[in-house]
CSV table of N, CA, C and O in Angstrom, one decimal:
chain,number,residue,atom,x,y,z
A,196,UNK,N,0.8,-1.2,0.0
A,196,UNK,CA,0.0,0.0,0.0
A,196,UNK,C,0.9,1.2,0.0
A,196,UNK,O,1.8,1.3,0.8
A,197,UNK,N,0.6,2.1,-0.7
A,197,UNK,CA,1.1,3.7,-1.0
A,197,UNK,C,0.7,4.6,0.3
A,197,UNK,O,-0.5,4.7,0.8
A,198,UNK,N,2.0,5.3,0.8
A,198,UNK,CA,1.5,6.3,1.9
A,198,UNK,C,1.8,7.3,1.6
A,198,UNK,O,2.6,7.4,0.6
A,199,UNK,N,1.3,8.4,2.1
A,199,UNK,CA,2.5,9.9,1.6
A,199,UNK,C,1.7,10.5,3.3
A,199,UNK,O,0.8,10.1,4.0
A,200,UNK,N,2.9,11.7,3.2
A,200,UNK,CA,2.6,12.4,4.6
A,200,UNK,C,3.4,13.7,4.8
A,200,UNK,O,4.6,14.0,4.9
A,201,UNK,N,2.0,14.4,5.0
A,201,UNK,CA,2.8,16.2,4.0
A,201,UNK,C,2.7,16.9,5.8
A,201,UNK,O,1.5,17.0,6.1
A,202,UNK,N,3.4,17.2,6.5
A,202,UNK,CA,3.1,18.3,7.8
A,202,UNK,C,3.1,19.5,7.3
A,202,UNK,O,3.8,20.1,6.4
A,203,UNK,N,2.0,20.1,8.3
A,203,UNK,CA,1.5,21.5,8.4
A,203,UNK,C,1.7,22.2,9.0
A,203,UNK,O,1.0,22.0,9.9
A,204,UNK,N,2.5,23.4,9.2
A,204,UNK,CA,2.6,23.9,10.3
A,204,UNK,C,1.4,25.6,10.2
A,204,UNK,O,1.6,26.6,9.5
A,205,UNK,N,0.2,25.4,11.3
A,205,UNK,CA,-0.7,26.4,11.1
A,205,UNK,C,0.1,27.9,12.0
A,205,UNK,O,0.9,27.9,12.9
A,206,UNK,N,-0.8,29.1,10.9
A,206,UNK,CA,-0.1,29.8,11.4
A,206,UNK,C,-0.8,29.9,12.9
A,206,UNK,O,0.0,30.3,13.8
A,207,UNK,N,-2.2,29.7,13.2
A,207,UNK,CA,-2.4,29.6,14.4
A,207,UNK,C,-1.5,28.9,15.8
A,207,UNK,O,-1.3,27.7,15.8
A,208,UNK,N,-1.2,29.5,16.8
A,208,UNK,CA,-0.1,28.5,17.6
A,208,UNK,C,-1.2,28.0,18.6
A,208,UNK,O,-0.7,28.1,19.7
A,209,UNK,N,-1.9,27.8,18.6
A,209,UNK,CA,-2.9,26.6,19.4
A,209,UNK,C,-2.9,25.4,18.8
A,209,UNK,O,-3.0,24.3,19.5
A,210,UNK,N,-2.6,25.5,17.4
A,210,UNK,CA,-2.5,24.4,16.4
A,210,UNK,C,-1.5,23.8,16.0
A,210,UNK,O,-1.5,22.6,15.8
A,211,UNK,N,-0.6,24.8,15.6
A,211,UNK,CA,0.7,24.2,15.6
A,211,UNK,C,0.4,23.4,14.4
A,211,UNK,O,-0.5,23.4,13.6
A,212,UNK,N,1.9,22.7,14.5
A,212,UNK,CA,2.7,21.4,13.6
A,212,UNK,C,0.8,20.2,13.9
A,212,UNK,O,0.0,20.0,14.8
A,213,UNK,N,1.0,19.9,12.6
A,213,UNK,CA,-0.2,19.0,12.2
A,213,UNK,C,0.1,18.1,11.0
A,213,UNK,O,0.6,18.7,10.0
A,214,UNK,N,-0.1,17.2,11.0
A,214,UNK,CA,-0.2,16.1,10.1
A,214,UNK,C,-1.3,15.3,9.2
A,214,UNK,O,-2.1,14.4,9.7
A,215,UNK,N,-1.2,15.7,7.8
A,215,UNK,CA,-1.7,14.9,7.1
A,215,UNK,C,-1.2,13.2,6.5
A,215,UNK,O,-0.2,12.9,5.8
A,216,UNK,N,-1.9,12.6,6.7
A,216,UNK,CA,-1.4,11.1,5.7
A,216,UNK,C,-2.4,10.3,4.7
A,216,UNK,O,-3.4,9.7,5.2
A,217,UNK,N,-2.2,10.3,3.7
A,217,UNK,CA,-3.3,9.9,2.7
A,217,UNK,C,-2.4,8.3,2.9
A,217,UNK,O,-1.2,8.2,3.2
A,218,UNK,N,-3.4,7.2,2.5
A,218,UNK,CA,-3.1,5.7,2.9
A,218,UNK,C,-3.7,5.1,1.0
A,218,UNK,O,-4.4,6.0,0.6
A,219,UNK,N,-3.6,4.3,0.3
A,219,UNK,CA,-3.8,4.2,-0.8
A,219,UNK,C,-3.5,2.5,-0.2
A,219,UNK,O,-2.5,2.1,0.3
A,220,UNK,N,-5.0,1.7,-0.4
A,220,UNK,CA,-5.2,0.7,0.6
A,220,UNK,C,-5.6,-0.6,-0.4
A,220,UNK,O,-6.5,-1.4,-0.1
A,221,UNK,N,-5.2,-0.6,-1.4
A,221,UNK,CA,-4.7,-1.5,-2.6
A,221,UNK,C,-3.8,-1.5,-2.9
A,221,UNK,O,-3.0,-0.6,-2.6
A,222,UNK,N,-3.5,-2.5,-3.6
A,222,UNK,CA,-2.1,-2.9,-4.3
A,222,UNK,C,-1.8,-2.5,-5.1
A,222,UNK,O,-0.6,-2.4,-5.2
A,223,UNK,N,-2.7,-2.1,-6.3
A,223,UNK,CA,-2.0,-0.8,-7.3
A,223,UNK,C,-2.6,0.6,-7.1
A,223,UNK,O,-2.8,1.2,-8.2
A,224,UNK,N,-3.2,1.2,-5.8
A,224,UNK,CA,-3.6,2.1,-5.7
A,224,UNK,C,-2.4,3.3,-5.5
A,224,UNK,O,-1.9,3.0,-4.4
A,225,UNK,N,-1.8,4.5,-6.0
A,225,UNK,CA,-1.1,4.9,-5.5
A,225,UNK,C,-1.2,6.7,-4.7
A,225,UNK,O,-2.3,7.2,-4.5
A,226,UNK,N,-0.2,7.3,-4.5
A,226,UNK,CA,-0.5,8.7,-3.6
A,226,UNK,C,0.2,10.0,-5.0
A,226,UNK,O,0.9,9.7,-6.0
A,227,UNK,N,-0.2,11.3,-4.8
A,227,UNK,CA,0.5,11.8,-5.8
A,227,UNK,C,0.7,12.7,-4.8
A,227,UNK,O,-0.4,13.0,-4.4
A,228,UNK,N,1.6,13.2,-4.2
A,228,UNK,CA,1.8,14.5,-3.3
A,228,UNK,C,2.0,16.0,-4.2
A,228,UNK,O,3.0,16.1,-5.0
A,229,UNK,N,1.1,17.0,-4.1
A,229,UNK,CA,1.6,17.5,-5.0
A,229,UNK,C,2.3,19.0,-4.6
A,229,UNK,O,2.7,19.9,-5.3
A,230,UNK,N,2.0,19.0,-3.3
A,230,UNK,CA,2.8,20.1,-2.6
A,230,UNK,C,4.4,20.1,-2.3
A,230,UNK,O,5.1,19.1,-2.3
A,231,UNK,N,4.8,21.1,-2.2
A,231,UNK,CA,6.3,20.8,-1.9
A,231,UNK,C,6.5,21.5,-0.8
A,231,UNK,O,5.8,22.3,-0.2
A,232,UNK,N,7.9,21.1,-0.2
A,232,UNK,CA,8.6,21.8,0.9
A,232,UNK,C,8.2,23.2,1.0
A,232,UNK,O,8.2,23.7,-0.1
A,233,UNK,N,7.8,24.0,1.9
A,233,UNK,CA,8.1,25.7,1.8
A,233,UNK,C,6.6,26.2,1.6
A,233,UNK,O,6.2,27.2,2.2
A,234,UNK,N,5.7,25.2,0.4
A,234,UNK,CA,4.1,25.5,-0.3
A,234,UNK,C,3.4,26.5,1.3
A,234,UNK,O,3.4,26.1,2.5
A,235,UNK,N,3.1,27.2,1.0
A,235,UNK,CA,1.6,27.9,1.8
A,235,UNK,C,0.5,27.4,1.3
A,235,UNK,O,0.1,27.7,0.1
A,236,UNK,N,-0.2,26.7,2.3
A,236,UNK,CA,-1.5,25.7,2.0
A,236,UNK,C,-2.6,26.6,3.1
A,236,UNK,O,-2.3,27.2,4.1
A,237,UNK,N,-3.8,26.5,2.3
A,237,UNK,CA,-4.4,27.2,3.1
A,237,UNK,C,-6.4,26.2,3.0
A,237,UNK,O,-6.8,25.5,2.1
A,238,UNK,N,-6.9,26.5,3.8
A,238,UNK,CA,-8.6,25.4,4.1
A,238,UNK,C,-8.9,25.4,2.6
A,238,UNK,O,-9.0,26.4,1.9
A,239,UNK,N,-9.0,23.7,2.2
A,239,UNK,CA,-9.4,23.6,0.8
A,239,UNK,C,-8.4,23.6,-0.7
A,239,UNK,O,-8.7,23.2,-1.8
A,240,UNK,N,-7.1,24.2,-0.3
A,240,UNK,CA,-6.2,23.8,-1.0
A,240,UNK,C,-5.6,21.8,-1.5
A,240,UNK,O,-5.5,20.8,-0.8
A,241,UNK,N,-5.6,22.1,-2.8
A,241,UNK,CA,-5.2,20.2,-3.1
A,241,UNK,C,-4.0,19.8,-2.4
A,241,UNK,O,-3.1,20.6,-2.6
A,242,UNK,N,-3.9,19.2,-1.8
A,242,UNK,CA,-2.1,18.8,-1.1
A,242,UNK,C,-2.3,17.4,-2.1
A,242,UNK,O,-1.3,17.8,-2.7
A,243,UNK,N,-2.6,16.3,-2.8
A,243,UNK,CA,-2.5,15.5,-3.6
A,243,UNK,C,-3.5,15.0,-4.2
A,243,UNK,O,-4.4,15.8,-4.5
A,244,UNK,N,-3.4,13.6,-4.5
A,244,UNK,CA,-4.5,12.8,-5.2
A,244,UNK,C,-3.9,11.7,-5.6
A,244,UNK,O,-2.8,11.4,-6.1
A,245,UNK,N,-5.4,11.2,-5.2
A,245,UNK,CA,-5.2,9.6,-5.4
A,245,UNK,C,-5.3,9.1,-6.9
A,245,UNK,O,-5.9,9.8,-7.8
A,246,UNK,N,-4.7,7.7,-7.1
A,246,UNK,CA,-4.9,7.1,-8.4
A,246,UNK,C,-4.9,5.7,-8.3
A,246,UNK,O,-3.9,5.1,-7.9
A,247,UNK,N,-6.1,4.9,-8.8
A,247,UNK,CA,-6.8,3.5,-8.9
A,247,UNK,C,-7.2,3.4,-7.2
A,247,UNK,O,-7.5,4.3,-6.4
A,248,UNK,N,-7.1,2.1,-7.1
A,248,UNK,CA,-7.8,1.5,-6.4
A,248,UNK,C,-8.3,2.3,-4.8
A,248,UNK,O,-8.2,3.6,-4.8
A,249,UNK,N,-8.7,1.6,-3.6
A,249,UNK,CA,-9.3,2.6,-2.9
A,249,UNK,C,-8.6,3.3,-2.2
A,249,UNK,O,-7.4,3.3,-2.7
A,250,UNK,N,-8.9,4.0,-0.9
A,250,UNK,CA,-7.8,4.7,-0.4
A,250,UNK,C,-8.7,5.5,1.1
A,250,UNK,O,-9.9,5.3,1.3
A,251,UNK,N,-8.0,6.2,1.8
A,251,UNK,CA,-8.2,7.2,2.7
A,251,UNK,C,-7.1,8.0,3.2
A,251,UNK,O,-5.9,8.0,2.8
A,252,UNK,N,-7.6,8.5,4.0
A,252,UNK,CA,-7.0,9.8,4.8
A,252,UNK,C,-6.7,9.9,6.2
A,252,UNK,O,-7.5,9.2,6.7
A,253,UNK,N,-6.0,10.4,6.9
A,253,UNK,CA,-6.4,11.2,8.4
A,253,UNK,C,-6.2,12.5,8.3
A,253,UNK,O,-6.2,13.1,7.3
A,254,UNK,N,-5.9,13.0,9.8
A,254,UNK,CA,-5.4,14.3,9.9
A,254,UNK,C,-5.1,14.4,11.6
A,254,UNK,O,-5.9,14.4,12.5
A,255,UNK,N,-3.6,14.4,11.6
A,255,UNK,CA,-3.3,14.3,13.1
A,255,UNK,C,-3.0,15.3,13.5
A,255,UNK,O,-2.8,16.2,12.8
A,256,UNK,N,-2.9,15.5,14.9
A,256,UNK,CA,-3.0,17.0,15.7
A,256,UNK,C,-2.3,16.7,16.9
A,256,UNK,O,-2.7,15.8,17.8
A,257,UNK,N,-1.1,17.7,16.9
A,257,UNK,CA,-0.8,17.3,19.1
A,257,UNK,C,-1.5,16.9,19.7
A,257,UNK,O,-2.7,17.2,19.3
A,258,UNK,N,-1.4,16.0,20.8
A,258,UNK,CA,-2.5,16.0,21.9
A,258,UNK,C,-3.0,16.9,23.0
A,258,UNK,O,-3.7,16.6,24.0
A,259,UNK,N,-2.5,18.3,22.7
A,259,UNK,CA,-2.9,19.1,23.1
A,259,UNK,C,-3.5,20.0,22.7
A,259,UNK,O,-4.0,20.9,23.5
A,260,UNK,N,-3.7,20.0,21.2
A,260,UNK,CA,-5.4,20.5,20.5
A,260,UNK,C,-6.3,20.3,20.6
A,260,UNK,O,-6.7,19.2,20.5
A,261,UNK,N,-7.2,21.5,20.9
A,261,UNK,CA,-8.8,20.8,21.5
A,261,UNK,C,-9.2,21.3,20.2
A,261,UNK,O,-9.1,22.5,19.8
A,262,UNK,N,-9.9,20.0,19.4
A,262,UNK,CA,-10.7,20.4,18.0
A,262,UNK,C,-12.1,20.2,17.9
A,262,UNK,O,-12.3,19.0,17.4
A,263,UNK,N,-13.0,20.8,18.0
A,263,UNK,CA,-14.7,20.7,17.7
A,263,UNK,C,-14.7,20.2,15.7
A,263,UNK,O,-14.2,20.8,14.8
A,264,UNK,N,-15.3,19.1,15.8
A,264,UNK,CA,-15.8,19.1,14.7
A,264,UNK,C,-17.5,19.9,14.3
A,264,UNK,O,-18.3,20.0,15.2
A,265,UNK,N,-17.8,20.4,13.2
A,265,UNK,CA,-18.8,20.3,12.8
A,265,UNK,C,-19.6,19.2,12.2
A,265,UNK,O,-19.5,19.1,11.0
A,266,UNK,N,-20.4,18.4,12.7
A,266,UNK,CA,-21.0,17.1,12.5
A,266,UNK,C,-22.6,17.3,11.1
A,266,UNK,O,-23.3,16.7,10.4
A,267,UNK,N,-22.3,18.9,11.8
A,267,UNK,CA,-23.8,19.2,10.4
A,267,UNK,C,-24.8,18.3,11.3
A,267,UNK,O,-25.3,17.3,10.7
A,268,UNK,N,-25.1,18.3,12.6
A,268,UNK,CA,-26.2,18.3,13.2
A,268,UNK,C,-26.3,16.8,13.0
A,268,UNK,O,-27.4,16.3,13.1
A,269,UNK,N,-25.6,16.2,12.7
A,269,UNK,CA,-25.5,14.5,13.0
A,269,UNK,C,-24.6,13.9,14.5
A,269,UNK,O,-23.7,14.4,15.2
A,270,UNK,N,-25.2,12.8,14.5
A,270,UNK,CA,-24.8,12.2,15.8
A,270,UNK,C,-23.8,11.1,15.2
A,270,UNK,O,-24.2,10.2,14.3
A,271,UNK,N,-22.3,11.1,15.7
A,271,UNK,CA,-21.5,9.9,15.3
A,271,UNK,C,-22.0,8.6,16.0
A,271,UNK,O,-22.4,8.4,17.2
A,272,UNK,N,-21.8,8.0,15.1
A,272,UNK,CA,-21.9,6.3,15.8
A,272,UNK,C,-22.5,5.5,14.4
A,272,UNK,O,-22.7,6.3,13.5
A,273,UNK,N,-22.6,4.3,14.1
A,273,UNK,CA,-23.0,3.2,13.6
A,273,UNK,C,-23.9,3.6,12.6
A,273,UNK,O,-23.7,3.3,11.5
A,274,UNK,N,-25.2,4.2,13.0
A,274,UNK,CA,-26.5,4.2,12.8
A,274,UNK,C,-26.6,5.7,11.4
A,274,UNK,O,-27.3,5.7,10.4
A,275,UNK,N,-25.6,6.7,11.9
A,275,UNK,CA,-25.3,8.1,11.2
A,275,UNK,C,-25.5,7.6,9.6
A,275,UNK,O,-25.2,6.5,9.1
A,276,UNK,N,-25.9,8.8,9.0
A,276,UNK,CA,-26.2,8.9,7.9
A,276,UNK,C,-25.9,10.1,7.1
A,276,UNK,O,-26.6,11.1,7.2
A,277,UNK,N,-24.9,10.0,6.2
A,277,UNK,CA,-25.2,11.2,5.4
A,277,UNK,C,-26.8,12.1,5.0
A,277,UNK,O,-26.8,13.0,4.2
């Protein structure tokens, strides 16, 4: 499986250093990183893209970021539905 893994450092300092990792979770699935060293990325900018088979993401954070998601008035668990 294909990984790539681009860190962010936000300019906010509550946030800090943050990590992206796209995972490409087939065997000919692969990662295209397409930012480089130095890039200013900002909410919504491409950092890569996937190619064939399936794939996902995370997004990691110190353990000392307190992060609220927006759930769009859904409850997580099992049962949730788009």
């Amino acid at each position: 499986a294909a990984r790539g893994i681009v860190y962010i450092k936000a300019k906010n300092p509550h946030i800090g250093l943050m990590c992206f990792v796209s995972i490409g979770m087939s065997e000919v699935s692969t990662n295209e990183i397409t930012v480089k060293k130095g890039d200013k990325v900002k909410k919504g900018d491409q950092l890569g893209m996937f190619h064939f088979g399936g794939s996902t993401h995370l997004l990691i954070f110190r353990p000392e970021v307190d992060i609220e998601f927006d759930l769009g008035g859904q409850t997580p668990g099992l049962d949730s539905h788009n």
